[in-house]
CSV table of C-alpha atoms in Angstrom, one decimal:
chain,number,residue,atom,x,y,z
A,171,UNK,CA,-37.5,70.7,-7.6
A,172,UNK,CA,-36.4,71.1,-11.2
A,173,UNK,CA,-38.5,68.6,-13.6
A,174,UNK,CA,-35.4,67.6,-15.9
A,175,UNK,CA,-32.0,67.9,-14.9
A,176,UNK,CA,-29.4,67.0,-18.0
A,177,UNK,CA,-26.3,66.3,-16.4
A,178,UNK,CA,-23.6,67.0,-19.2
A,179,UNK,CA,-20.4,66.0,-17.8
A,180,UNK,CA,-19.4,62.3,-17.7
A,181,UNK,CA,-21.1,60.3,-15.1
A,182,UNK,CA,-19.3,57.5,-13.5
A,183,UNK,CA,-21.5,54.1,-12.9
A,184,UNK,CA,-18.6,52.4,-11.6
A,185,UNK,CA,-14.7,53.0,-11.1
A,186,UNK,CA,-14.0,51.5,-14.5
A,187,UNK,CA,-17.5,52.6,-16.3
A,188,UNK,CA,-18.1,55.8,-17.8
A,189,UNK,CA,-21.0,57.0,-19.6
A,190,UNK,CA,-22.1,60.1,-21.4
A,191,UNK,CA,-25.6,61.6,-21.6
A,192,UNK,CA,-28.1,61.1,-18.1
A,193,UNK,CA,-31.4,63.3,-16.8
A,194,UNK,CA,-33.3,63.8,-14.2
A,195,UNK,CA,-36.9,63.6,-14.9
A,196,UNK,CA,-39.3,64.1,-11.7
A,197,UNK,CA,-36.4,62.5,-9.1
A,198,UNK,CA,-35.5,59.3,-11.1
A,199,UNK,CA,-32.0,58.9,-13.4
A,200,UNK,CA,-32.9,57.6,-17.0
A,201,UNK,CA,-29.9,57.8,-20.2
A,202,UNK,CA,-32.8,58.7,-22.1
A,203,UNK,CA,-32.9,62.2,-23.4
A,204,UNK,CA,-36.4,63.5,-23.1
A,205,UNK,CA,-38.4,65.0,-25.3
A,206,UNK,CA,-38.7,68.2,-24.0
A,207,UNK,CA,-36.2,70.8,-23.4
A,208,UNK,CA,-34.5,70.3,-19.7
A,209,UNK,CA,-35.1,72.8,-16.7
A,210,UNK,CA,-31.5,72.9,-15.2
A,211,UNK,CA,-28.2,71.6,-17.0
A,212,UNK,CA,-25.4,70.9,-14.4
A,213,UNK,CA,-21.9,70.3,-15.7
A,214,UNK,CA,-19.2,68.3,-13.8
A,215,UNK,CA,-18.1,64.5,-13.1
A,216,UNK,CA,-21.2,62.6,-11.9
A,217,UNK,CA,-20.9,59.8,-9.2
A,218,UNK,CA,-23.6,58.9,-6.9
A,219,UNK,CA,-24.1,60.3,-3.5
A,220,UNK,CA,-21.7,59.5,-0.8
A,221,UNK,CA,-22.4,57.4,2.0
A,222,UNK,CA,-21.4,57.7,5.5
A,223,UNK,CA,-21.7,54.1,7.2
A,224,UNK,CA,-21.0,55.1,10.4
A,225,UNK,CA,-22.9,58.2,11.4
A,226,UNK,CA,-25.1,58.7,14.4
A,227,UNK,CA,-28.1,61.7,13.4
A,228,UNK,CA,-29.8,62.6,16.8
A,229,UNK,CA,-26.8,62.2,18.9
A,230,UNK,CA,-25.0,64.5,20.4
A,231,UNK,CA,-21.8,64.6,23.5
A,232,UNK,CA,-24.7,63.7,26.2
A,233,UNK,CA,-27.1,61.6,24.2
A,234,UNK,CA,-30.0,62.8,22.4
A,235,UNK,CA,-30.5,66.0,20.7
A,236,UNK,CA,-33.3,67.6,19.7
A,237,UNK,CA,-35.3,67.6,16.4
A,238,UNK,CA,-33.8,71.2,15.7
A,239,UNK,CA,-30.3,69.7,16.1
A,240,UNK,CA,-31.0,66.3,14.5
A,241,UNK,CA,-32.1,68.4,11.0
A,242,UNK,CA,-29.0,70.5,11.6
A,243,UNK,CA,-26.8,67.2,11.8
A,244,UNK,CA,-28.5,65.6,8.6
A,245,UNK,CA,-28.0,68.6,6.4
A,246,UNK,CA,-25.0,69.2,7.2
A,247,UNK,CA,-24.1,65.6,6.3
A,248,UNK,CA,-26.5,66.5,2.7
A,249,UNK,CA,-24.8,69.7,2.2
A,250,UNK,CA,-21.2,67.9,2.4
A,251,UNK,CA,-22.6,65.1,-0.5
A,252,UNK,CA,-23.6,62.8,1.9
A,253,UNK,CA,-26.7,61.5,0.5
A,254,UNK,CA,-27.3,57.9,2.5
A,255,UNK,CA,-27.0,57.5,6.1
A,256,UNK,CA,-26.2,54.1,8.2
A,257,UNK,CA,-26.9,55.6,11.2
A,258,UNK,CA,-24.7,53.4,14.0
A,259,UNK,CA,-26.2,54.1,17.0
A,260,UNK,CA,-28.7,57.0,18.3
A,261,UNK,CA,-30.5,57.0,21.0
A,262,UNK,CA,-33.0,59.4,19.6
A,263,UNK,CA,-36.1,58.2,17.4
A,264,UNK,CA,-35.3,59.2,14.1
A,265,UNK,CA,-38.1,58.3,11.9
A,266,UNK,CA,-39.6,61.0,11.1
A,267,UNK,CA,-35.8,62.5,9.4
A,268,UNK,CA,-36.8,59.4,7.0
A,269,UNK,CA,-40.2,61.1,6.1
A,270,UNK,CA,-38.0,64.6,4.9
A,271,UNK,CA,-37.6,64.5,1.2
A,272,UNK,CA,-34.6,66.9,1.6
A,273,UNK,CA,-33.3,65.0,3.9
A,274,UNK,CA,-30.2,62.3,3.2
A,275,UNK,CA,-31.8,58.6,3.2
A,276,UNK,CA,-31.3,56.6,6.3
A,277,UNK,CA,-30.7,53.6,8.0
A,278,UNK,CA,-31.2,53.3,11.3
A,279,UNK,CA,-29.4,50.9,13.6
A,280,UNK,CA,-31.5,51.9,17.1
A,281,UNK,CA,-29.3,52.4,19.7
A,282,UNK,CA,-25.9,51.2,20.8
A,283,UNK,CA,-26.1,48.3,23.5
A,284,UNK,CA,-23.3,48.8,26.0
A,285,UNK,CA,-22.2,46.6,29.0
A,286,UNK,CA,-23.5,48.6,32.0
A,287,UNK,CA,-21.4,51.8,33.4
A,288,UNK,CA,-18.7,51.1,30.5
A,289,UNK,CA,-19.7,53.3,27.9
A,290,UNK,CA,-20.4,56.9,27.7
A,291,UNK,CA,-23.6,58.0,29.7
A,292,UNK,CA,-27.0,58.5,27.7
A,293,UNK,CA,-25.7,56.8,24.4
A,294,UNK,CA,-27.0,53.5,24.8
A,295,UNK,CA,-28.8,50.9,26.4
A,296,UNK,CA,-26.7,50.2,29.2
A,297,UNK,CA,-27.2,46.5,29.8
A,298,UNK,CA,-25.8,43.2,32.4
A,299,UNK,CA,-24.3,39.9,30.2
A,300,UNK,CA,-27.8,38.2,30.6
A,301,UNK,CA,-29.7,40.5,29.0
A,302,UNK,CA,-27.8,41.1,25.7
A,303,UNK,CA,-29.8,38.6,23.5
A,304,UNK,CA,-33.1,40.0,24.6
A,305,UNK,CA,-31.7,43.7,23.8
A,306,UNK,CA,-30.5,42.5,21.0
A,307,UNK,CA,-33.5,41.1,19.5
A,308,UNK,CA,-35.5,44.4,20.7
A,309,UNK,CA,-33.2,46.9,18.6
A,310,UNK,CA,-33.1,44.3,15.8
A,311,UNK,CA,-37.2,44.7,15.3
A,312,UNK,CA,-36.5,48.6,15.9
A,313,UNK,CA,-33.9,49.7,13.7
A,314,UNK,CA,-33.5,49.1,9.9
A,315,UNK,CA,-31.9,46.1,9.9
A,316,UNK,CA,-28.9,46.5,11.6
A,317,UNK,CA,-28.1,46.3,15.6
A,318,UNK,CA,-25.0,48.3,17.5
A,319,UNK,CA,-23.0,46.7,20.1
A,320,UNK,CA,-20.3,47.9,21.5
A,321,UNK,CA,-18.0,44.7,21.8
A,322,UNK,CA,-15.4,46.8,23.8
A,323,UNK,CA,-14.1,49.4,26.8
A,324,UNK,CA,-12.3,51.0,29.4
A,325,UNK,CA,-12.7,48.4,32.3
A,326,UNK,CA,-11.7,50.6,35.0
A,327,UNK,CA,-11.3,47.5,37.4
A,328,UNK,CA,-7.9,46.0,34.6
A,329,UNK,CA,-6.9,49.4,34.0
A,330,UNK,CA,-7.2,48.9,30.0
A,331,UNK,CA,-9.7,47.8,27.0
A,332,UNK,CA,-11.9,45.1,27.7
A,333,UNK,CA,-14.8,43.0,26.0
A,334,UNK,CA,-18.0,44.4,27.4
A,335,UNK,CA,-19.8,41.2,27.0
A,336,UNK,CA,-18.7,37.1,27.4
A,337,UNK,CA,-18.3,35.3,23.6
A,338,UNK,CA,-20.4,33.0,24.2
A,339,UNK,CA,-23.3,35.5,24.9
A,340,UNK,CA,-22.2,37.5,22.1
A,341,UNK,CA,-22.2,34.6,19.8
A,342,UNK,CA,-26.0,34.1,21.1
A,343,UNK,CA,-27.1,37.7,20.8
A,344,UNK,CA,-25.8,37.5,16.9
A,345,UNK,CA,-27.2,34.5,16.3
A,346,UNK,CA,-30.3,36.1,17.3
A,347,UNK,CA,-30.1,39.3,15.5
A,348,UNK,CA,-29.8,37.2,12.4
A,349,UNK,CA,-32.7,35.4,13.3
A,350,UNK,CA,-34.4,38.6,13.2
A,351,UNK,CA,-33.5,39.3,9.7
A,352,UNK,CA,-30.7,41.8,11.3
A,353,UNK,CA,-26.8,42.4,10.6
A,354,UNK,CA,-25.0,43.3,14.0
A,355,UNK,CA,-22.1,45.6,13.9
A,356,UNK,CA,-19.9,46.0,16.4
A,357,UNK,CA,-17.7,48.8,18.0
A,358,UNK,CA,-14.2,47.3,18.3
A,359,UNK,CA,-10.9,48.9,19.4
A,360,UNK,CA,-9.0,45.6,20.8
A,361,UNK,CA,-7.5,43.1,19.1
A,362,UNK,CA,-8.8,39.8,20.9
A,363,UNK,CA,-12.6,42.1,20.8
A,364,UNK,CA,-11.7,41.5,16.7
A,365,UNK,CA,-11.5,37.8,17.3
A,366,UNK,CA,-14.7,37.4,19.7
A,367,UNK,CA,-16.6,39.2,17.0
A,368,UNK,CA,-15.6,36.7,14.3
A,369,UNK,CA,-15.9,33.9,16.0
A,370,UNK,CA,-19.8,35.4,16.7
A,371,UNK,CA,-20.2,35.6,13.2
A,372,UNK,CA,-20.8,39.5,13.1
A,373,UNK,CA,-21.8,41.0,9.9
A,374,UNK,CA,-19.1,44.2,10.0
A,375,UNK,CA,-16.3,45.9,12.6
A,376,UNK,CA,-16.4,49.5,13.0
A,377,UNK,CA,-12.7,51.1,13.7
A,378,UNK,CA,-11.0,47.6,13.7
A,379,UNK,CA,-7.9,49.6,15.6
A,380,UNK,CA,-6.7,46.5,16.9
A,381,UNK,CA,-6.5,44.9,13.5
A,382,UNK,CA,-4.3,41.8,13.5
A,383,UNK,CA,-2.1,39.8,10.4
A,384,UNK,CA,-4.5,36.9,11.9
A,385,UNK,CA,-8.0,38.2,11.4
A,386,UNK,CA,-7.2,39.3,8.0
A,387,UNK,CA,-8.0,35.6,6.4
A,388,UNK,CA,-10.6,35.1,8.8
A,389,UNK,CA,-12.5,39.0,7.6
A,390,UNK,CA,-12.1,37.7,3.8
A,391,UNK,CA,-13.5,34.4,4.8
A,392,UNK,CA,-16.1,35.7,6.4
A,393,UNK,CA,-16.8,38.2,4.0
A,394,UNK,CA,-16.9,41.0,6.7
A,395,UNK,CA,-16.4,44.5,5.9
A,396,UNK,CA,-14.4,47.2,8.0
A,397,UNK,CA,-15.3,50.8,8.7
A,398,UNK,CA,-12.3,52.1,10.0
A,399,UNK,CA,-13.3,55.9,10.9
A,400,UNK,CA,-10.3,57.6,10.7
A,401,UNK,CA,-11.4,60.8,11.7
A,402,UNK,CA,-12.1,59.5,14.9
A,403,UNK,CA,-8.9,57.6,16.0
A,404,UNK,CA,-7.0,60.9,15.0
A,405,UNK,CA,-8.6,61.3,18.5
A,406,UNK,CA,-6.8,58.7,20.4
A,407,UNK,CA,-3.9,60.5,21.2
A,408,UNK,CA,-6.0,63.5,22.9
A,409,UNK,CA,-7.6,60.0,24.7
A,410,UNK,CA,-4.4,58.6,26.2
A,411,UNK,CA,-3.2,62.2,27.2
A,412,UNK,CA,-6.5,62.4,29.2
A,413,UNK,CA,-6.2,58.6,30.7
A,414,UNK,CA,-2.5,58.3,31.6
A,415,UNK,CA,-2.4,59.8,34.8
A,416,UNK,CA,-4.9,57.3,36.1
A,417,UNK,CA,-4.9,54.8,33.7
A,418,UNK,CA,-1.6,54.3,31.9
A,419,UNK,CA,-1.4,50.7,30.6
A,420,UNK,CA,-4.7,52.0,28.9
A,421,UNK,CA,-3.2,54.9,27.3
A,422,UNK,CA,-0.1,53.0,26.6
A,423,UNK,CA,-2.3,50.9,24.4
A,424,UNK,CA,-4.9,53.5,22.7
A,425,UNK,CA,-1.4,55.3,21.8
A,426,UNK,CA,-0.3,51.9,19.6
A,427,UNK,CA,-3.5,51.5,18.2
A,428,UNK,CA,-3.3,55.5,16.9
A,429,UNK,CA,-0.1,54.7,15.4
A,430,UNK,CA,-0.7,51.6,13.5
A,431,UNK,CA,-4.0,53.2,12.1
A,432,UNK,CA,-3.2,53.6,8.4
A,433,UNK,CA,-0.7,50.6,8.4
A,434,UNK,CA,-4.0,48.1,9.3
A,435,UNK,CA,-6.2,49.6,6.8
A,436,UNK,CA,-4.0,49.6,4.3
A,437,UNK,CA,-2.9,46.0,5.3
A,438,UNK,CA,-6.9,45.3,5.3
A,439,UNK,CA,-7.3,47.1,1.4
A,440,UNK,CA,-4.4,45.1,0.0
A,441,UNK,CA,-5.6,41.9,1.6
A,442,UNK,CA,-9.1,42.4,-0.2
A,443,UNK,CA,-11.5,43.4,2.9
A,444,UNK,CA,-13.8,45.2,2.0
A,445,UNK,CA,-13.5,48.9,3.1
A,446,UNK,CA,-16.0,51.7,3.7
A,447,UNK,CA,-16.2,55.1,4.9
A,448,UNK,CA,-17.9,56.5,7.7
A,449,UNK,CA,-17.1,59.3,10.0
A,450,UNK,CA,-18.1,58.4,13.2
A,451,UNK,CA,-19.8,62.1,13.2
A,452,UNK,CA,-22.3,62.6,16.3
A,453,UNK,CA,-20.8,63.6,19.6
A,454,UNK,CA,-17.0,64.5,19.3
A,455,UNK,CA,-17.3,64.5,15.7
A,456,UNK,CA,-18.9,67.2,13.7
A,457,UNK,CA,-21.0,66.3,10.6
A,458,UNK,CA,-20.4,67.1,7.4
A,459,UNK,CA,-17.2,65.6,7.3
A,460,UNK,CA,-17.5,62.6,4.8
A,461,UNK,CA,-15.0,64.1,2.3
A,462,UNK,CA,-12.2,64.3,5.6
A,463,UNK,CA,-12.6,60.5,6.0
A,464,UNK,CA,-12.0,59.5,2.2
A,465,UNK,CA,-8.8,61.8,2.3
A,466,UNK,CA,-7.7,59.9,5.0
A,467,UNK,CA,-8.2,57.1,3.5
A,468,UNK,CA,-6.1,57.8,1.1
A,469,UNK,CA,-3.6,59.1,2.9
A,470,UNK,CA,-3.5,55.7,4.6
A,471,UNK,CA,-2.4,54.1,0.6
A,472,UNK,CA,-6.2,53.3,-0.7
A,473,UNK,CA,-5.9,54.9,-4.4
A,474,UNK,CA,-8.9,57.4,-5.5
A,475,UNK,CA,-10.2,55.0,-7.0
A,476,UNK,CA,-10.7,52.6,-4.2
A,477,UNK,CA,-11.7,55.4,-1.6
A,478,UNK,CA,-14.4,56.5,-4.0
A,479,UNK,CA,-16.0,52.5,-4.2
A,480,UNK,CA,-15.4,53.0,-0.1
A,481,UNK,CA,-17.5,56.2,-0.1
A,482,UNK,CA,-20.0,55.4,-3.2
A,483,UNK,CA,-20.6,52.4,-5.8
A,484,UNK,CA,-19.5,49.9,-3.4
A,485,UNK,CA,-20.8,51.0,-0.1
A,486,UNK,CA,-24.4,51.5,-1.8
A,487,UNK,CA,-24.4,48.1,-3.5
A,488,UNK,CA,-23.4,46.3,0.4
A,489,UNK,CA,-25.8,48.7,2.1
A,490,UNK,CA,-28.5,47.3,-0.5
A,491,UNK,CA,-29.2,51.1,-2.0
A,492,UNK,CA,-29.2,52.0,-5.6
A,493,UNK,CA,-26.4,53.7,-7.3
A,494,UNK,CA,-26.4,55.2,-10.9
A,495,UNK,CA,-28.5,53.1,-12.7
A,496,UNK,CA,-31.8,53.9,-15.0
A,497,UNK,CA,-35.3,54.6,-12.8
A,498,UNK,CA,-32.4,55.2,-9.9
A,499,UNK,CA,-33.3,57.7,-7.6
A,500,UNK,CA,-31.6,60.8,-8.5
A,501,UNK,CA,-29.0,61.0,-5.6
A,502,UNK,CA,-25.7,62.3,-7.1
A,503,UNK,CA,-22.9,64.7,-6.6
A,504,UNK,CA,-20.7,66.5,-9.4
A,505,UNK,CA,-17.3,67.0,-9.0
A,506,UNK,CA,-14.8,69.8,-11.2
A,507,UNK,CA,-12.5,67.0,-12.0
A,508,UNK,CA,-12.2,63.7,-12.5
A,509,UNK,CA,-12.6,62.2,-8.6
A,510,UNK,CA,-10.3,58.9,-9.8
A,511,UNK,CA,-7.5,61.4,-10.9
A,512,UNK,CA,-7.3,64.3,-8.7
A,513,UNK,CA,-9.8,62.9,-5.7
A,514,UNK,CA,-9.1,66.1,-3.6
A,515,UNK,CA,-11.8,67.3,-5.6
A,516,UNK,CA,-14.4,65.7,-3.6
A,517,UNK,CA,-14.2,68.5,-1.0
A,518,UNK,CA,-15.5,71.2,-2.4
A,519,UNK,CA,-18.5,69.3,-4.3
A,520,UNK,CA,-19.6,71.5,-7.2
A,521,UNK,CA,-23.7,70.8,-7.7
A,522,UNK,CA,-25.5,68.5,-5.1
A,523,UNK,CA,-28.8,66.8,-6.3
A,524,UNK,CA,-31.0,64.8,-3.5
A,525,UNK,CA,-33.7,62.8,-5.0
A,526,UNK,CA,-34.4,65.7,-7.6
A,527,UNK,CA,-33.7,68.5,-5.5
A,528,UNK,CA,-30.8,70.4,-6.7
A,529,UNK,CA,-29.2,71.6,-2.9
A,530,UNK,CA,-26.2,72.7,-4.4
């Protein structure tokens, strides 16, 4: 690890703040120039380091992965400017990736809790309706802070999506998380899953593909954030094609929630919900991939700007993680150009620094 790091380009603190002259000394940011000459200079546009909020490290297409693969998943997530981690589900312990220095920060979630034999096999904890609370309160105390249902799924017996789980026992089992000092998040492709959820009180909707005009007053009210994973319903159509045969008023529907994608988030964004980007990366998804999820943000109408807040300032300051800021941590990522201008820039990341550690 270099000592002192001078970064010489500008360095963004915030969409709209722009500040000249920041260092790394021994890991931490400080806009004081130090008295001694620094190790490394790095030039380029300064922001902080991305966050994915909905990644799964230690997951892979049949459930857990080993420790080989798990440090393979988490640098490539590093090495793409992914520097924090809300890991949404893994049914792998993953602990011990928090000990590695070099490793992206994270925050685990514990595993995903799934209505039984309605979920993909060795994910989660595949549970009956009158045990949810108690699971619920078990991954709250085991994760950091944040539990994983999955409020929705194939019921084979209706032939299309379906709440895993009554609302009034979801509205318990939240009501118990929070209890626990937890958030819950929820997994939630259907539209009336989107309206058990609120009326639970849940703390964020992952994909929110069945996003109506009537729970967008109700999200702002609520103050509940959407992570829409675009990346990941880009795989819907593959989905219905697989389903129809056996299944076609369930493919009929994953089809129309594919092609209203970038309408709802883009309804969502200029609403005011609060927007954040995570990939989804873990068993169809590869990692790495953090900068393919703010492009398609943007191609669904959020400006640069906004997709950046999505990806950095504002998804730190919601996940409760420091930003740019003096005595910050010294997670940040230079771009070549100016990310709010020409944000296609983001993909090829020019320097990469993780706590100190210049990776790139």
């Amino acid at each position: 690890m270099a000592n002192i790091i001078e970064f010489s380009g500008p360095v963004l603190v915030s969409a709209n703040e722009e500040h000249q002259g920041m260092w790394s000394v021994e890991g931490v940011l400080t806009f004081q120039r130090p008295t001694v000459t620094p190790d490394v200079v790095l030039e380029g546009w300064v922001l902080p380091g991305f966050v994915d909020a909905h990644c799964h490290i230690g997951l892979g297409v049949g459930g857990s992965v080993d420790e080989a693969t798990t440090l393979a998943q988490a640098q490539a997530d590093r090495d793409a400017g992914t520097l924090l981690i809300r890991d949404c589900g893994s049914p792998s312990d993953t602990r011990w990736v928090q000990q590695r220095s070099d490793m992206p920060r994270l925050i685990r979630s514990g595993r995903h809790i799934a209505r039984s034999r309605r979920y993909l096999r060795g994910l989660g904890h595949e549970i009956e309706p009158e045990q949810l609370v108690e699971a619920v309160r078990k991954e709250a105390r085991d994760g950091d802070g944040w539990v994983k249902l999955v409020g929705d799924w194939i019921d084979r017996g209706v032939g299309d999506l379906a709440a895993s789980f009554p609302a009034k026992l979801v509205k318990d089992a939240i009501a118990a998380a929070h209890d626990e000092g937890a958030r819950v998040t929820a997994h939630c492709f259907a539209e009336d899953t989107i309206d058990d959820m609120l009326d639970a009180n849940i703390d964020c909707i992952e994909h929110a593909t069945g996003l109506l005009p009537r729970h967008i007053p109700r999200l702002l009210e609520q103050s509940v954030p959407m992570v829409p994973t675009l990346i990941n319903i880009a795989t819907f159509p593959d989905i219905a094609a697989q389903a129809g045969p056996k299944f076609p008023r369930y493919a009929h529907h994953m089809t129309r929630l594919w092609e209203r994608r970038r309408e709802r988030v883009l309804e969502a964004f200029e609403a005011g919900v609060a927007i954040y980007a995570g990939t989804d990366a873990g068993s169809v998804i590869k990692h790495g991939r953090i900068a393919d999820e703010m492009m398609e943000l943007h191609d669904a109408g959020l400006p640069p700007a906004a997709v950046l807040d999505a990806a950095a300032w504002g998804a730190r300051t919601w996940l409760g993680a420091e930003g740019i800021s003096e005595s910050a941590r010294a997670d940040v990522v230079l771009c070549s150009e100016d990310p709010r201008r020409h944000l296609a820039t983001v993909t090829d990341l020019k320097h990469i620094v993780l706590g100190g550690l210049v990776v790139r």
